[in-house]
């Protein structure tokens, strides 16, 4: 078995505009994905995500690691209490999370989906 390392400093990310499949609930949110890495089988993805204010209905089928660099948002689990997240917060969203993702101030985050 060989070790594989992917250094991303010289990569050119794939740019996707408004590529989210989530349902918009309010506002006029727009997204930019800068996908810097995708595994050969497509099951893992990492990069930078930016979104302008608005609210989405979300249903996670994958695990996501998030490192917020800018902005402020509120994640509210279905039937649960709102979770306020801001620049500097690092968190994980587990598969099966359903609820809303509301961007209050434009967000920029690093993400890893697995």
XYZ file of N, CA and C in Angstrom:
342
model
N 0.850 -1.184 0.000
C 0.000 0.000 0.000
C 0.890 1.241 0.000
N 0.648 2.142 -0.927
C 1.454 3.358 -0.982
C 0.702 4.509 -0.339
N 1.470 5.445 0.198
C 0.866 6.649 0.767
C 0.579 7.624 -0.357
N -0.570 8.249 -0.311
C -0.911 9.272 -1.294
C -1.075 10.590 -0.569
N -0.453 11.606 -1.108
C -0.586 12.958 -0.556
C -0.906 13.890 -1.714
N -1.923 14.704 -1.542
C -2.285 15.706 -2.539
C -2.025 17.076 -1.935
N -1.055 17.790 -2.481
C -0.752 19.147 -2.037
C -1.570 20.097 -2.902
N -2.343 20.958 -2.246
C -3.300 21.786 -2.976
C -2.812 23.198 -3.292
N -1.594 23.525 -2.876
C -1.170 24.924 -3.030
C -1.125 25.400 -4.475
N -0.875 24.492 -5.408
C -0.761 24.894 -6.814
C -1.957 24.476 -7.666
N -3.019 24.011 -7.029
C -4.173 23.569 -7.811
C -5.037 24.753 -8.242
N -5.758 24.557 -9.305
C -6.741 25.529 -9.768
C -8.115 24.952 -9.437
N -8.820 25.541 -8.472
C -10.108 24.954 -8.078
C -11.140 25.026 -9.189
N -12.043 24.052 -9.153
C -13.198 24.063 -10.036
C -14.199 25.056 -9.450
N -14.622 26.020 -10.238
C -15.542 27.054 -9.769
C -16.962 26.687 -10.196
N -17.865 26.618 -9.210
C -19.272 26.336 -9.488
C -20.126 27.450 -8.881
N -20.986 28.053 -9.678
C -21.862 29.120 -9.213
C -23.266 28.565 -8.989
N -23.838 28.892 -7.835
C -25.208 28.480 -7.499
C -25.442 26.992 -7.777
N -24.515 26.173 -7.310
C -24.575 24.740 -7.596
C -25.300 23.936 -6.517
N -25.743 24.594 -5.455
C -26.380 23.850 -4.378
C -27.702 23.241 -4.821
N -27.994 22.071 -4.268
C -29.266 21.406 -4.572
C -30.294 21.674 -3.474
N -29.916 22.457 -2.468
C -30.827 22.746 -1.372
C -31.949 23.656 -1.858
N -33.105 23.555 -1.207
C -34.270 24.358 -1.548
C -34.184 25.729 -0.867
N -34.273 26.805 -1.664
C -34.284 28.160 -1.107
C -35.625 28.408 -0.431
N -35.584 28.924 0.805
C -36.807 29.226 1.540
C -37.088 30.719 1.608
N -36.019 31.537 1.701
C -36.219 32.988 1.768
C -34.951 33.706 1.337
N -35.124 34.981 1.005
C -34.002 35.781 0.547
C -33.624 35.408 -0.874
N -32.453 35.865 -1.287
C -31.941 35.575 -2.628
C -30.492 35.109 -2.503
N -30.269 33.979 -1.807
C -28.894 33.534 -1.589
C -28.250 33.012 -2.871
N -26.980 33.340 -3.033
C -26.180 32.840 -4.149
C -24.908 32.226 -3.585
N -24.472 31.140 -4.226
C -23.305 30.422 -3.732
C -22.191 30.385 -4.766
N -20.959 30.288 -4.254
C -19.774 30.027 -5.059
C -19.038 28.880 -4.381
N -18.812 27.813 -5.113
C -17.989 26.708 -4.638
C -16.653 26.768 -5.356
N -15.571 26.683 -4.612
C -14.241 26.532 -5.174
C -13.775 25.140 -4.761
N -14.087 24.148 -5.578
C -13.777 22.759 -5.241
C -12.316 22.478 -5.579
N -11.515 22.290 -4.540
C -10.075 22.122 -4.711
C -9.660 20.657 -4.814
N -10.493 19.748 -4.293
C -10.147 18.326 -4.312
C -11.409 17.483 -4.419
N -11.336 16.447 -5.239
C -12.406 15.456 -5.342
C -11.740 14.097 -5.484
N -12.138 13.150 -4.638
C -11.539 11.815 -4.701
C -11.888 11.142 -6.022
N -11.086 10.154 -6.395
C -11.301 9.463 -7.667
C -12.704 8.879 -7.777
N -13.242 8.371 -6.656
C -14.577 7.770 -6.691
C -15.695 8.792 -6.464
N -15.323 10.070 -6.250
C -16.306 11.135 -6.082
C -16.953 11.202 -4.709
N -16.529 10.342 -3.787
C -17.181 10.293 -2.470
C -16.663 11.351 -1.498
N -15.517 11.950 -1.786
C -14.945 12.968 -0.904
C -14.696 14.243 -1.702
N -14.998 15.378 -1.075
C -14.871 16.667 -1.737
C -14.421 17.684 -0.712
N -13.511 18.586 -1.110
C -13.118 19.672 -0.206
C -12.862 20.928 -1.004
N -13.034 22.050 -0.306
C -12.812 23.329 -0.959
C -13.314 24.479 -0.110
N -13.685 25.545 -0.778
C -14.192 26.756 -0.127
C -15.602 27.008 -0.639
N -16.489 27.400 0.284
C -17.880 27.708 -0.069
C -18.181 29.115 0.416
N -18.810 29.905 -0.448
C -19.257 31.245 -0.087
C -20.740 31.350 -0.406
N -21.474 32.077 0.451
C -22.910 32.223 0.241
C -23.367 33.578 0.769
N -24.220 34.237 -0.007
C -24.819 35.501 0.410
C -26.056 35.208 1.257
N -26.580 36.206 1.962
C -27.710 35.982 2.873
C -28.940 35.359 2.222
N -29.544 34.469 2.979
C -30.746 33.760 2.566
C -30.897 32.509 3.406
N -31.973 31.787 3.168
C -32.283 30.614 3.991
C -32.579 29.414 3.097
N -32.038 28.250 3.499
C -32.167 27.000 2.762
C -32.778 25.926 3.651
N -33.535 25.025 3.047
C -33.919 23.767 3.704
C -32.809 22.777 3.368
N -32.277 22.074 4.384
C -31.166 21.154 4.150
C -31.498 19.760 4.661
N -30.898 18.779 4.000
C -31.032 17.376 4.379
C -29.692 16.717 4.053
N -28.861 16.525 5.068
C -27.510 16.002 4.855
C -27.510 14.492 4.691
N -26.879 14.032 3.619
C -26.687 12.600 3.405
C -25.225 12.210 3.607
N -24.344 13.227 3.734
C -22.920 12.995 3.965
C -22.456 13.751 5.203
N -21.316 13.355 5.702
C -20.636 14.005 6.817
C -19.922 15.228 6.260
N -19.968 16.378 6.989
C -19.264 17.586 6.547
C -18.521 18.223 7.698
N -17.242 18.538 7.450
C -16.405 19.330 8.350
C -16.430 20.753 7.824
N -16.650 21.747 8.707
C -16.713 23.157 8.311
C -15.776 23.992 9.177
N -15.048 24.884 8.557
C -14.177 25.844 9.234
C -14.592 27.220 8.724
N -15.375 27.931 9.540
C -15.883 29.254 9.146
C -14.772 30.289 9.196
N -14.569 30.981 8.081
C -13.549 32.029 7.990
C -14.177 33.422 8.063
N -15.391 33.561 7.544
C -16.090 34.859 7.557
C -17.582 34.608 7.680
N -18.290 35.594 8.243
C -19.739 35.583 8.212
C -20.409 35.057 9.459
N -21.717 34.890 9.332
C -22.563 34.472 10.447
C -23.772 33.742 9.876
N -24.106 32.589 10.460
C -25.276 31.852 10.018
C -25.927 31.142 11.198
N -27.118 30.640 10.946
C -27.878 29.917 11.965
C -28.320 28.592 11.360
N -27.905 27.485 11.978
C -28.384 26.159 11.605
C -29.429 25.755 12.618
N -30.597 25.367 12.144
C -31.677 24.968 13.042
C -32.110 23.554 12.690
N -31.854 22.593 13.600
C -32.314 21.231 13.350
C -33.835 21.171 13.403
N -34.411 20.329 12.570
C -35.857 20.132 12.577
C -36.305 19.771 13.993
N -37.193 20.592 14.574
C -37.686 20.346 15.921
C -36.706 20.699 17.029
N -35.577 21.357 16.671
C -34.553 21.677 17.671
C -34.300 23.164 17.807
N -33.345 23.499 18.660
C -32.973 24.889 18.923
C -31.949 25.379 17.896
N -31.985 26.658 17.523
C -31.022 27.222 16.573
C -29.592 27.156 17.119
N -28.649 26.932 16.216
C -27.229 26.932 16.542
C -26.606 28.089 15.769
N -26.054 29.073 16.494
C -25.469 30.264 15.881
C -23.990 30.003 15.630
N -23.553 30.234 14.389
C -22.172 29.972 13.985
C -21.591 31.212 13.342
N -20.316 31.481 13.664
C -19.679 32.698 13.164
C -18.230 32.410 12.797
N -17.577 33.417 12.205
C -16.179 33.300 11.825
C -15.359 32.801 13.006
N -14.504 31.813 12.749
C -13.674 31.219 13.790
C -14.228 29.899 14.308
N -15.512 29.616 14.060
C -16.106 28.358 14.517
C -15.720 27.212 13.583
N -15.455 26.063 14.187
C -15.199 24.826 13.459
C -16.230 23.821 13.953
N -16.890 23.126 13.030
C -17.939 22.201 13.436
C -18.104 21.087 12.413
N -18.841 20.059 12.798
C -19.138 18.919 11.940
C -20.652 18.765 11.860
N -21.149 18.492 10.652
C -22.562 18.176 10.444
C -22.623 16.692 10.069
N -23.411 15.945 10.814
C -23.518 14.497 10.602
C -24.584 14.178 9.552
N -24.409 13.049 8.832
C -25.464 12.604 7.924
C -26.770 12.439 8.705
N -27.871 12.803 8.087
C -29.169 12.717 8.740
C -29.640 14.042 9.317
N -28.741 15.067 9.371
C -29.176 16.388 9.845
C -30.192 16.944 8.853
N -31.357 17.322 9.363
C -32.383 17.978 8.568
C -32.802 19.246 9.288
N -33.055 20.287 8.531
C -33.482 21.543 9.130
C -33.252 22.683 8.169
N -32.801 23.823 8.719
C -32.541 24.991 7.876
C -31.137 25.519 8.118
N -30.609 26.118 7.091
C -29.305 26.796 7.122
C -29.593 28.214 6.664
N -29.478 29.177 7.587
C -29.751 30.577 7.269
C -28.461 31.374 7.321
N -28.092 31.955 6.186
C -26.927 32.832 6.129
C -27.418 34.241 6.448
N -26.920 34.792 7.570
C -27.313 36.130 8.017
C -26.349 37.164 7.447
N -25.048 36.869 7.521
C -23.995 37.701 6.922
C -23.194 36.792 6.000
N -22.827 37.276 4.827
C -22.143 36.453 3.830
C -21.071 35.579 4.474
N -21.131 34.290 4.149
C -20.276 33.268 4.749
C -19.189 32.836 3.769
N -18.002 32.604 4.315
C -16.927 31.921 3.589
C -16.411 30.844 4.521
N -16.425 29.603 4.050
C -15.974 28.498 4.895
C -15.155 27.525 4.069
N -14.237 26.835 4.753
C -13.565 25.675 4.183
C -14.423 24.478 4.537
N -14.556 23.532 3.645
C -15.382 22.358 3.909
C -14.700 21.088 3.421
N -15.082 19.987 4.053
C -14.719 18.650 3.589
C -15.974 17.799 3.704
N -16.406 17.198 2.602
C -17.500 16.229 2.603
C -16.908 14.834 2.470
N -17.392 13.924 3.296
C -16.924 12.529 3.210
C -18.070 11.599 3.528
